[in-house]
Coordinates of C-alpha atoms and ligand atoms in Angstrom, one line a residue:
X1 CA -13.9 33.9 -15.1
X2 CA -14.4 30.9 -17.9
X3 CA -12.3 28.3 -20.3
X4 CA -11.5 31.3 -22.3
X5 CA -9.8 33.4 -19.0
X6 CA -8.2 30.3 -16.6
X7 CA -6.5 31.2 -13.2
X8 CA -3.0 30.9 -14.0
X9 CA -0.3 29.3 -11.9
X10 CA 3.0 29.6 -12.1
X11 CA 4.6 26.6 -11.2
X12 CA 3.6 22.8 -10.8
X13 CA 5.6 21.8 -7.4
X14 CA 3.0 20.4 -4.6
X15 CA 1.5 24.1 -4.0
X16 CA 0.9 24.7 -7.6
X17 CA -0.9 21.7 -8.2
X18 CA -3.3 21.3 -5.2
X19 CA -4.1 24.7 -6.0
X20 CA -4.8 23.8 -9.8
X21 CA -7.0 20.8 -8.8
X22 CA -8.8 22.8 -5.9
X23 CA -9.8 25.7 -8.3
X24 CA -11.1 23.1 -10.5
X25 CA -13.2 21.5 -7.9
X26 CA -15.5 25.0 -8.2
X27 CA -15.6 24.7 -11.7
X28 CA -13.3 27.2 -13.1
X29 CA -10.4 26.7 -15.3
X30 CA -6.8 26.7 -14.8
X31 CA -3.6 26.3 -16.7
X32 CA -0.2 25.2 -14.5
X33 CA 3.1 26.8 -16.1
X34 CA 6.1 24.6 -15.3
X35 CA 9.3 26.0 -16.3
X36 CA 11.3 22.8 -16.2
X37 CA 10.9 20.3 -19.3
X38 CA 8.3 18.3 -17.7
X39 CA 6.1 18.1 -14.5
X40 CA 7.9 15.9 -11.6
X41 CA 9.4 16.0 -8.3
X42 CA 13.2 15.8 -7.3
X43 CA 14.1 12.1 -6.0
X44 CA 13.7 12.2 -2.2
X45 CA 11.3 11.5 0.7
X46 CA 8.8 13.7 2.5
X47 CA 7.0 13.8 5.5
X48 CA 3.4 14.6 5.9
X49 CA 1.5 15.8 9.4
X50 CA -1.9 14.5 9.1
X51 CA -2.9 18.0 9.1
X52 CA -2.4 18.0 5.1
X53 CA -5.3 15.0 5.0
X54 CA -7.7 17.4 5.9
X55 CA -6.9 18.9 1.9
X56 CA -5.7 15.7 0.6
X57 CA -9.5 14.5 1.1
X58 CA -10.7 17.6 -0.3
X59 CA -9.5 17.2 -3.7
X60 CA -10.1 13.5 -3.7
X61 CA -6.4 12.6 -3.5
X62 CA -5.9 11.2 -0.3
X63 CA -6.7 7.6 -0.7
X64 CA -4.0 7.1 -3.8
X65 CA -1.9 9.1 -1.5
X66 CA -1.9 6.9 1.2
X67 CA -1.8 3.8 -0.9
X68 CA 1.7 5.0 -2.0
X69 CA 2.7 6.5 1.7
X70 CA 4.1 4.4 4.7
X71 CA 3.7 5.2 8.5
X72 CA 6.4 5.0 10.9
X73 CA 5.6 3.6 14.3
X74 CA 7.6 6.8 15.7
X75 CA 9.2 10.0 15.3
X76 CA 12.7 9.8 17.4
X77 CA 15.1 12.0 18.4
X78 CA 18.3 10.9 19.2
X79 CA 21.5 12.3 20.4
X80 CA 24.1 12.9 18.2
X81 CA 27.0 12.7 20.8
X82 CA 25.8 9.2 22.9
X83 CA 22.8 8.1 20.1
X84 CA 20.7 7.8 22.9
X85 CA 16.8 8.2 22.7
X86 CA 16.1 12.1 23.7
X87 CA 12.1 12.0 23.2
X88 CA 9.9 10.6 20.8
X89 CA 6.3 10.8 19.1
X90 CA 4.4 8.1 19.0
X91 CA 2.6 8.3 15.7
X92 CA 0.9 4.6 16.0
X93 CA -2.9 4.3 16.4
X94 CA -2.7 6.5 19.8
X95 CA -1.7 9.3 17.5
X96 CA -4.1 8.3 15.0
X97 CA -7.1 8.1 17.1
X98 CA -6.1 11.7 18.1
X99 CA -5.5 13.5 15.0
X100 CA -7.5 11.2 13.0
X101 CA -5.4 11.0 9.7
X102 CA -2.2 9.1 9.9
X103 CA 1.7 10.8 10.0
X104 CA 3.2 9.5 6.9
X105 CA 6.7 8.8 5.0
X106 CA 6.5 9.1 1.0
X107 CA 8.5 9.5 -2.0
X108 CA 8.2 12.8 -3.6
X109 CA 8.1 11.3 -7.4
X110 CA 4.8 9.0 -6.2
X111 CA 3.3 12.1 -4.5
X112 CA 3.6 14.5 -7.2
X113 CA 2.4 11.6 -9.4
X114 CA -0.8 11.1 -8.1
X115 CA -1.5 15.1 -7.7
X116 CA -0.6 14.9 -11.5
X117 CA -2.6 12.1 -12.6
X118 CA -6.2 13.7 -10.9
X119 CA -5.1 17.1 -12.8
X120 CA -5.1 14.9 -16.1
X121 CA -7.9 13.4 -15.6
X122 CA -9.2 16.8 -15.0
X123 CA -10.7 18.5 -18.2
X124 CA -10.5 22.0 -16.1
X125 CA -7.0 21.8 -15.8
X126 CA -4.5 22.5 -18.4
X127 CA -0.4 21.5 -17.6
X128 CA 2.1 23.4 -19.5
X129 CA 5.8 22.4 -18.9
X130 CA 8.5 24.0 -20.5
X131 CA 7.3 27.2 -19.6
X132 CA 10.0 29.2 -17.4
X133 CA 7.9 32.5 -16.7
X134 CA 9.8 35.6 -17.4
X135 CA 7.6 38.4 -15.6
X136 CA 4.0 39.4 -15.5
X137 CA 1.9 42.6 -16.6
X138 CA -1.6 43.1 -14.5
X139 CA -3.5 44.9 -16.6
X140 CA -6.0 45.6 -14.0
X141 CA -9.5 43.4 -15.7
X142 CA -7.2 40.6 -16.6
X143 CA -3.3 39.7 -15.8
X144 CA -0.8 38.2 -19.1
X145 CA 2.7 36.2 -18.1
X146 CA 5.4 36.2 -20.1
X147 CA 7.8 33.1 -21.1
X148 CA 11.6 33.2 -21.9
X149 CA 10.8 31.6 -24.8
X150 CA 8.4 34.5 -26.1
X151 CA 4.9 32.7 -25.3
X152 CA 2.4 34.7 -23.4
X153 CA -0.9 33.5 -21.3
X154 CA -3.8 35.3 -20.4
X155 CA -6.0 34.7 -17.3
X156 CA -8.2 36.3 -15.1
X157 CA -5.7 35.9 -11.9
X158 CA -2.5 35.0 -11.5
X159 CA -1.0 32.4 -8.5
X160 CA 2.6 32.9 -7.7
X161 CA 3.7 29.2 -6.7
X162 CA 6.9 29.4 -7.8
X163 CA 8.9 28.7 -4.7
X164 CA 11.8 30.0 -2.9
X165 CA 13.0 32.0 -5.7
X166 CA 9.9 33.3 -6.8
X167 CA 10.3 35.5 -9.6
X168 CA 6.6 36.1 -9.0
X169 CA 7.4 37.6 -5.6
X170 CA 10.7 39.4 -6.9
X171 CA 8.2 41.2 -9.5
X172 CA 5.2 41.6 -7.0
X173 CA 6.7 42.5 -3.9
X174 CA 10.6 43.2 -5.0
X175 CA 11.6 42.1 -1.0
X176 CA 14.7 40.4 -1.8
X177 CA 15.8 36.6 -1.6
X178 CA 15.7 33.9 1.2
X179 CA 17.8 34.1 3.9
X180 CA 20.4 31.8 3.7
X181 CA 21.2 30.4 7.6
X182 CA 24.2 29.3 6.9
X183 CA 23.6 25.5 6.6
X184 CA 23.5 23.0 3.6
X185 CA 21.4 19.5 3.0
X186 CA 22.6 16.7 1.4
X187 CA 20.0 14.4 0.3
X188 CA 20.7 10.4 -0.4
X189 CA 18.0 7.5 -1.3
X190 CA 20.1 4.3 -1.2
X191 CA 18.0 0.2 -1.3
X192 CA 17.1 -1.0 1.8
X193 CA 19.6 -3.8 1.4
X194 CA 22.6 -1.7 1.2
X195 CA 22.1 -0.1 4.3
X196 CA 25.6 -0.3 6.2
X197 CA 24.8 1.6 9.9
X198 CA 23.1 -0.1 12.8
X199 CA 19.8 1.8 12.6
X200 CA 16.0 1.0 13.7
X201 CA 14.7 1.3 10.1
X202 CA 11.3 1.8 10.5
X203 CA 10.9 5.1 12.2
X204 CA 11.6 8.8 11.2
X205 CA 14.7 9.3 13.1
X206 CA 16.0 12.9 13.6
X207 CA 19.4 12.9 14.8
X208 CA 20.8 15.8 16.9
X209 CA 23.4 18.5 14.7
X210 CA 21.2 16.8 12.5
X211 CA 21.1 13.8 10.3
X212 CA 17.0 12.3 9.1
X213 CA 16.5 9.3 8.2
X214 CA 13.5 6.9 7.3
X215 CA 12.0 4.4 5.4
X216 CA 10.2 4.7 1.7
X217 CA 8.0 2.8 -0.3
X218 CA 7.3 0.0 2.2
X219 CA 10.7 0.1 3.3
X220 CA 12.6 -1.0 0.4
X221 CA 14.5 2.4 0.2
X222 CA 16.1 4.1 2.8
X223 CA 16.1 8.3 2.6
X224 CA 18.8 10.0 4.3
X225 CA 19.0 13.9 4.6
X226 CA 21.8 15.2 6.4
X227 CA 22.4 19.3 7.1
X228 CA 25.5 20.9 9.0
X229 CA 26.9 24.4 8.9
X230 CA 28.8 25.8 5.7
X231 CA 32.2 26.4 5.6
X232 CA 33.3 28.9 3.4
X233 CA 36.4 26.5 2.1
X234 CA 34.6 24.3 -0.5
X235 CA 33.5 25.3 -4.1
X236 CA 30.3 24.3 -5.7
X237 CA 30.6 20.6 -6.9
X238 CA 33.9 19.6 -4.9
X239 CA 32.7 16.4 -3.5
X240 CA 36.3 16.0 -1.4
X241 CA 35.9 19.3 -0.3
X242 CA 32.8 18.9 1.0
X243 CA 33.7 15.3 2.5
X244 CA 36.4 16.8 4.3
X245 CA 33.8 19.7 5.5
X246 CA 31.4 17.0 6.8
X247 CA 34.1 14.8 8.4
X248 CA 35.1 18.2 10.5
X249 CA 31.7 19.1 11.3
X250 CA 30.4 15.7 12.6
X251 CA 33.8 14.7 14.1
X252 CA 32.4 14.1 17.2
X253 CA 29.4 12.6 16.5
X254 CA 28.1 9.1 17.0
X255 CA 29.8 6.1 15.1
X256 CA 26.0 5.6 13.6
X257 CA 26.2 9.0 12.5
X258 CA 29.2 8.8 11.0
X259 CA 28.2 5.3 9.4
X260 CA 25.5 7.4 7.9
X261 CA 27.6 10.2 6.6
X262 CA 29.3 7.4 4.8
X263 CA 26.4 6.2 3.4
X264 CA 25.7 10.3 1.6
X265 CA 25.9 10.5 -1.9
X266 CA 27.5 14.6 -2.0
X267 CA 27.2 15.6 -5.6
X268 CA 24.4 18.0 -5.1
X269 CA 23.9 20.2 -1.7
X270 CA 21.4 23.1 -1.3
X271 CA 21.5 25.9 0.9
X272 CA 18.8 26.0 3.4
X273 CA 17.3 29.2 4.2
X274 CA 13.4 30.7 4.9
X275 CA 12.1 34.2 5.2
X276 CA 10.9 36.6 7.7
X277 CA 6.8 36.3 7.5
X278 CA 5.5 39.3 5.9
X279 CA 1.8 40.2 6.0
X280 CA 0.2 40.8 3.1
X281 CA 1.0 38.0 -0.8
X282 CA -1.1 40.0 -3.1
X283 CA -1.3 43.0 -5.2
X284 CA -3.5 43.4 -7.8
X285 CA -4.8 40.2 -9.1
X286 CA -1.7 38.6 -8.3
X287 CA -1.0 36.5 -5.6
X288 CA 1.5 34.2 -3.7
X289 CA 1.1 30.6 -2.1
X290 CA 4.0 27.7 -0.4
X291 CA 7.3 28.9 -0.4
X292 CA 6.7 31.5 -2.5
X293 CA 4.9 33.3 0.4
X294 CA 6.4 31.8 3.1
X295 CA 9.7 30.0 3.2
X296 CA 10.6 28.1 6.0
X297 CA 12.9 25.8 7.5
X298 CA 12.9 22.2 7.4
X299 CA 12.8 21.2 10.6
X300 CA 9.1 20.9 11.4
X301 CA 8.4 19.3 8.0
X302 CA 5.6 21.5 7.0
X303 CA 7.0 23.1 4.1
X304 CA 5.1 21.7 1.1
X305 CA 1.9 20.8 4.0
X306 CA 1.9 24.6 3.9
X307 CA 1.8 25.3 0.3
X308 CA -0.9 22.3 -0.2
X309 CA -3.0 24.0 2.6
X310 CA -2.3 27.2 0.9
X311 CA -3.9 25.8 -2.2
X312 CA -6.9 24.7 -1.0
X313 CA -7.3 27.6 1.0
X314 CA -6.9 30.2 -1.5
X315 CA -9.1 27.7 -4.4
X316 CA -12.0 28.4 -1.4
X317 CA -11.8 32.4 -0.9
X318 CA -11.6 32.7 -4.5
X319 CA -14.5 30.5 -5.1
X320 CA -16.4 32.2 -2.4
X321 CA -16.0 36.2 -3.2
X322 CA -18.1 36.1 -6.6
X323 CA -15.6 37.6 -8.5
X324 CA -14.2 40.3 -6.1
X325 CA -10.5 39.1 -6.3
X326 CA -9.2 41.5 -3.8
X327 CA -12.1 40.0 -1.3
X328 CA -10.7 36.4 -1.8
X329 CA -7.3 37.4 -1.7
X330 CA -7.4 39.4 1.9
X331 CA -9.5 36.5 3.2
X332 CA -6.9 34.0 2.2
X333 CA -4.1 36.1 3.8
X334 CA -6.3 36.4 7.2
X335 CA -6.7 32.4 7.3
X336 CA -3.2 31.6 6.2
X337 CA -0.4 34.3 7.6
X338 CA -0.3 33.5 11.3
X339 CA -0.6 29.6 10.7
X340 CA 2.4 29.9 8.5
X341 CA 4.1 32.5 10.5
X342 CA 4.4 30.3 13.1
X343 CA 5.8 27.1 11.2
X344 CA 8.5 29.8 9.9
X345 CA 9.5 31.0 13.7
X346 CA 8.2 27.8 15.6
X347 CA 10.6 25.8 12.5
X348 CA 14.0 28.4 13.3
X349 CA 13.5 27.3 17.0
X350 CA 13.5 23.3 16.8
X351 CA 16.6 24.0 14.3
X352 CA 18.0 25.7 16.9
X353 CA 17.1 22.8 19.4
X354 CA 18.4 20.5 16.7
X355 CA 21.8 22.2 16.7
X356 CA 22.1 23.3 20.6
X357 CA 25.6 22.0 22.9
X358 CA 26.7 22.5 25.7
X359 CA 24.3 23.7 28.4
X360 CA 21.9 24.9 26.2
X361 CA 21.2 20.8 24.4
X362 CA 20.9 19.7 28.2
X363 CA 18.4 22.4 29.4
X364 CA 16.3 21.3 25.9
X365 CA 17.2 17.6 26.7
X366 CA 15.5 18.0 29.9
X367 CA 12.3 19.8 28.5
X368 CA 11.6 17.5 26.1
X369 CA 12.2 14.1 28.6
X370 CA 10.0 16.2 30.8
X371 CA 6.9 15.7 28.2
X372 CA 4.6 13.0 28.5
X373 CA 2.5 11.7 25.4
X374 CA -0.4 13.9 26.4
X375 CA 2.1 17.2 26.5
X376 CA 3.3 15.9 23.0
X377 CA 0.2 15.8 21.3
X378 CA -1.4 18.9 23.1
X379 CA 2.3 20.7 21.7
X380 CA 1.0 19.7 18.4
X381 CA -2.5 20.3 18.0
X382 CA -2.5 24.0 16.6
X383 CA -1.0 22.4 13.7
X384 CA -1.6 19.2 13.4
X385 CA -5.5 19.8 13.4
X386 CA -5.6 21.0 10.6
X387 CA -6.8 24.9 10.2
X388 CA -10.4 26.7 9.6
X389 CA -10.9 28.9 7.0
X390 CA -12.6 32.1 8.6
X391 CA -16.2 32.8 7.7
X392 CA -15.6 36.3 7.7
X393 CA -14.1 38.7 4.4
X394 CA -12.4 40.8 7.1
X395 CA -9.8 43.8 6.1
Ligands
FAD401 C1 15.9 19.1 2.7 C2 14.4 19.5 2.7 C3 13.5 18.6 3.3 C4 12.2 19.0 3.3 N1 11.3 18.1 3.9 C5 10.0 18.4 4.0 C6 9.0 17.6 4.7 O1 9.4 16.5 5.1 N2 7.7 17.9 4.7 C7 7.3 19.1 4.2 O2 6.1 19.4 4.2 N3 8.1 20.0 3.5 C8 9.5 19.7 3.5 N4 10.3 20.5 2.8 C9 9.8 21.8 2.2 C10 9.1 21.5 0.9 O3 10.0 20.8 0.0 C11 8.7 22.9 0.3 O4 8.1 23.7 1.2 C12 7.7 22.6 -0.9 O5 8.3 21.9 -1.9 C13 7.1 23.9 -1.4 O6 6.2 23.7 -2.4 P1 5.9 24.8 -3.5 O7 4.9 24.2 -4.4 O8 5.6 26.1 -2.8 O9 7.3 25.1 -4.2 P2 8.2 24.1 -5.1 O10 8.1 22.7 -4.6 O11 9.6 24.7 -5.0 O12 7.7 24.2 -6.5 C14 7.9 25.4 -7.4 C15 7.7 25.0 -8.8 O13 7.8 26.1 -9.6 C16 8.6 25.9 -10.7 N5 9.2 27.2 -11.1 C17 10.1 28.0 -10.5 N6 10.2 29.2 -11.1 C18 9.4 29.1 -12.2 C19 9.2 30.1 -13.2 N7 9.8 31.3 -13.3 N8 8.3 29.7 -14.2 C20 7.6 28.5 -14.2 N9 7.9 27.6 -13.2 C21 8.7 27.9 -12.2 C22 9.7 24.9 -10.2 O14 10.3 24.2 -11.3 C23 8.9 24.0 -9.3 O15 8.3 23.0 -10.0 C24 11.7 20.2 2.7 C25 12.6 21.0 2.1 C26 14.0 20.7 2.1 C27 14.9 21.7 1.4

């Protein structure tokens, strides 16, 4: 592999660009295809486990990182019908001292920034927006994508990290689209000052049914996401429509909640969905990472920590097999497809803890008031640890 034969990657979302930046790290060159008019993020928070430090560090990013990042005192949840405390984790300094790198609040726009800037800075790395990827041909020593607008690249591999609508996937493994669950997010940034609901501002609060909210940029903005189920009554873009949907699915929640609500701006909602795991992301010297691969459900916010472990992870085996592609790429889907797998299914069960009644939210309520801190933390380890990449090139 050389200058003259990058790595390609399609798409520069959080995946696509720790992967860019990790590849460069062993010295071999890669160009990022964007397909929208310029490299950025969509407006809205994040949350990171401190598992994603562990690649943060890595590439060199994780001090400008947390520079730009806050860290609540606490993760609540509270319920939706009394807006009483159901459990919480305690992510001050005991949860520090025990997973060693903070849990932390940011914007996406100052996150994707600093990822951005090192790959600029980085003569290895070469960023290509405006380049919406049409298909690929592997032409078995080397791989060439085409654009919509008639451009093609060459490169010696080819990294699919072009989320949940991969057409990379579509092409490689032709397995259909994410699964649609049947709920929509809105997502709202409003000042700090214009907050109208009575709410303890400095925490990550995750109301039951389920409405987040927390703090950004040193708590002068406030980032609210708020998901309930669909009904089929409202078309694309009918704000009243889908005020009147929201009014009818929260109408017995909490006043907060429904001071929240109020608080939503509704022009834009996406459909939240995931995918079953599947085993194997590569064929050829193509291959998958993030939410191409892997899709999953919001509610253990590990989506994009996924696709940034992914990058590293994959940067590693390739560095590591000496040019035997299909080496690096079953090495990468030993380390990563169970660890993801189970942010997938362990994600579809807290939704479905998120959205119990009835019975079912008091046997969960009971559970999780059960846990002491201890029981929390232990819950947590297998991801927030961090993972290690196997030593071994198995099958
Ligand atoms: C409401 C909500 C809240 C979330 N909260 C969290 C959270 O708190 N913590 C967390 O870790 N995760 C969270 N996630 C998940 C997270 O956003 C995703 O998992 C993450 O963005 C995946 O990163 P990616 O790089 O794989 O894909 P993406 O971020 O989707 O990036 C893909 C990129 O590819 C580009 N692209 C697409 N098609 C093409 C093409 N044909 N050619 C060229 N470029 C293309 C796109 O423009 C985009 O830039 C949340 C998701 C949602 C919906």
């Amino acid at each position: 592999m050389s200058a003259e034969r990058p790595i390609l990657i399609v798409g520069g979302g959080l995946g696509g660009l720790t992967a860019a930046l990790a590849v460069a790290r062993h010295g071999q060159a890669v160009r990022v295809l964007e397909g929208a008019p310029s490299f950025g993020a969509i407006g809205y928070g994040i949350q990171f486990g401190p598992n994603v430090f562990h690649v943060l560090d890595r590439i060199g990013v994780g001090d400008a990182v947390l520079e730009k990042a806050d860290s609540p005192p606490a993760v609540l949840m509270i319920d939706a019908l009394n807006g009483k405390e159901v459990t919480r984790v305690p992510t001050g300094a005991s949860f520090r001292a025990r997973f060693k790198y903070p849990y932390i609040i940011i914007h996406r726009i100052d996150l994707h920034n600093v990822l951005l800037d090192a790959c600029r800075r980085n003569p290895l790395v070469t960023l290509v927006a405006d380049a919406m990827v049409s298909g690929f041909t592997d032409h078995g020593d080397q791989v060439t994508v085409a654009t919509e607008d008639g451009r093609s690249f060459e490169g010696a591999l080819l990294i699919g990290a072009d989320g949940t609508r991969s057409r990379t996937r579509e092409q490689l493994l032709a397995d259909g689209g994410p699964l649609a669950n049947g709920f929509v997010a809105f997502r709202t940034i409003v000042p700090m000052g214009d907050v109208t609901a009575q709410v303890q501002r400095d925490i990550v609060a995750l109301w039951g049914f389920h409405i987040v909210h927390y703090p950004l940029r040193h708590g002068t903005l406030f980032n609210i996401v708020a998901v309930f189920r669909r009904s089929a009554r409202s078309e694309r873009g009918d704000v009243a429509a889908y005020r009147a949907e929201l009014e009818e699915a929260y109408r017995d929640a909490h006043p907060t909640m429904k001071a929240l609500l109020a608080m939503l701006d509704l022009g834009r909602r996406q459909a939240v969905g995931d995918r079953d795991p599947v085993r194997h992301w590569h064929k050829g010297r193509v291959v998958l990472l993030g939410d191409a691969a892997h899709p999953t459900l919001q509610s253990l916010a590990q989506g994009a920590c996924m696709a940034i472990e992914d990058g590293l992870c994959l940067a590693d085996c390739i560095a590591a097999a000496n040019g035997d592609h299909e080496a690096a790429f079953r090495r990468y889907e030993n380390a990563r497809v169970v660890r993801t797998a189970r942010v997938t299914l362990e994600s579809r069960y807290i939704w479905d803890v998120y959205h119990s009644d009835g019975i079912n939210r008091e046997v969960y309520w009971q559970i999780l008031a059960e846990r002491t801190e201890a029981d929390t933390f232990q819950c947590l380890a297998w991801l927030y640890d961090g993972f290690a990449l196997s030593t071994e090139a198995t099958r």
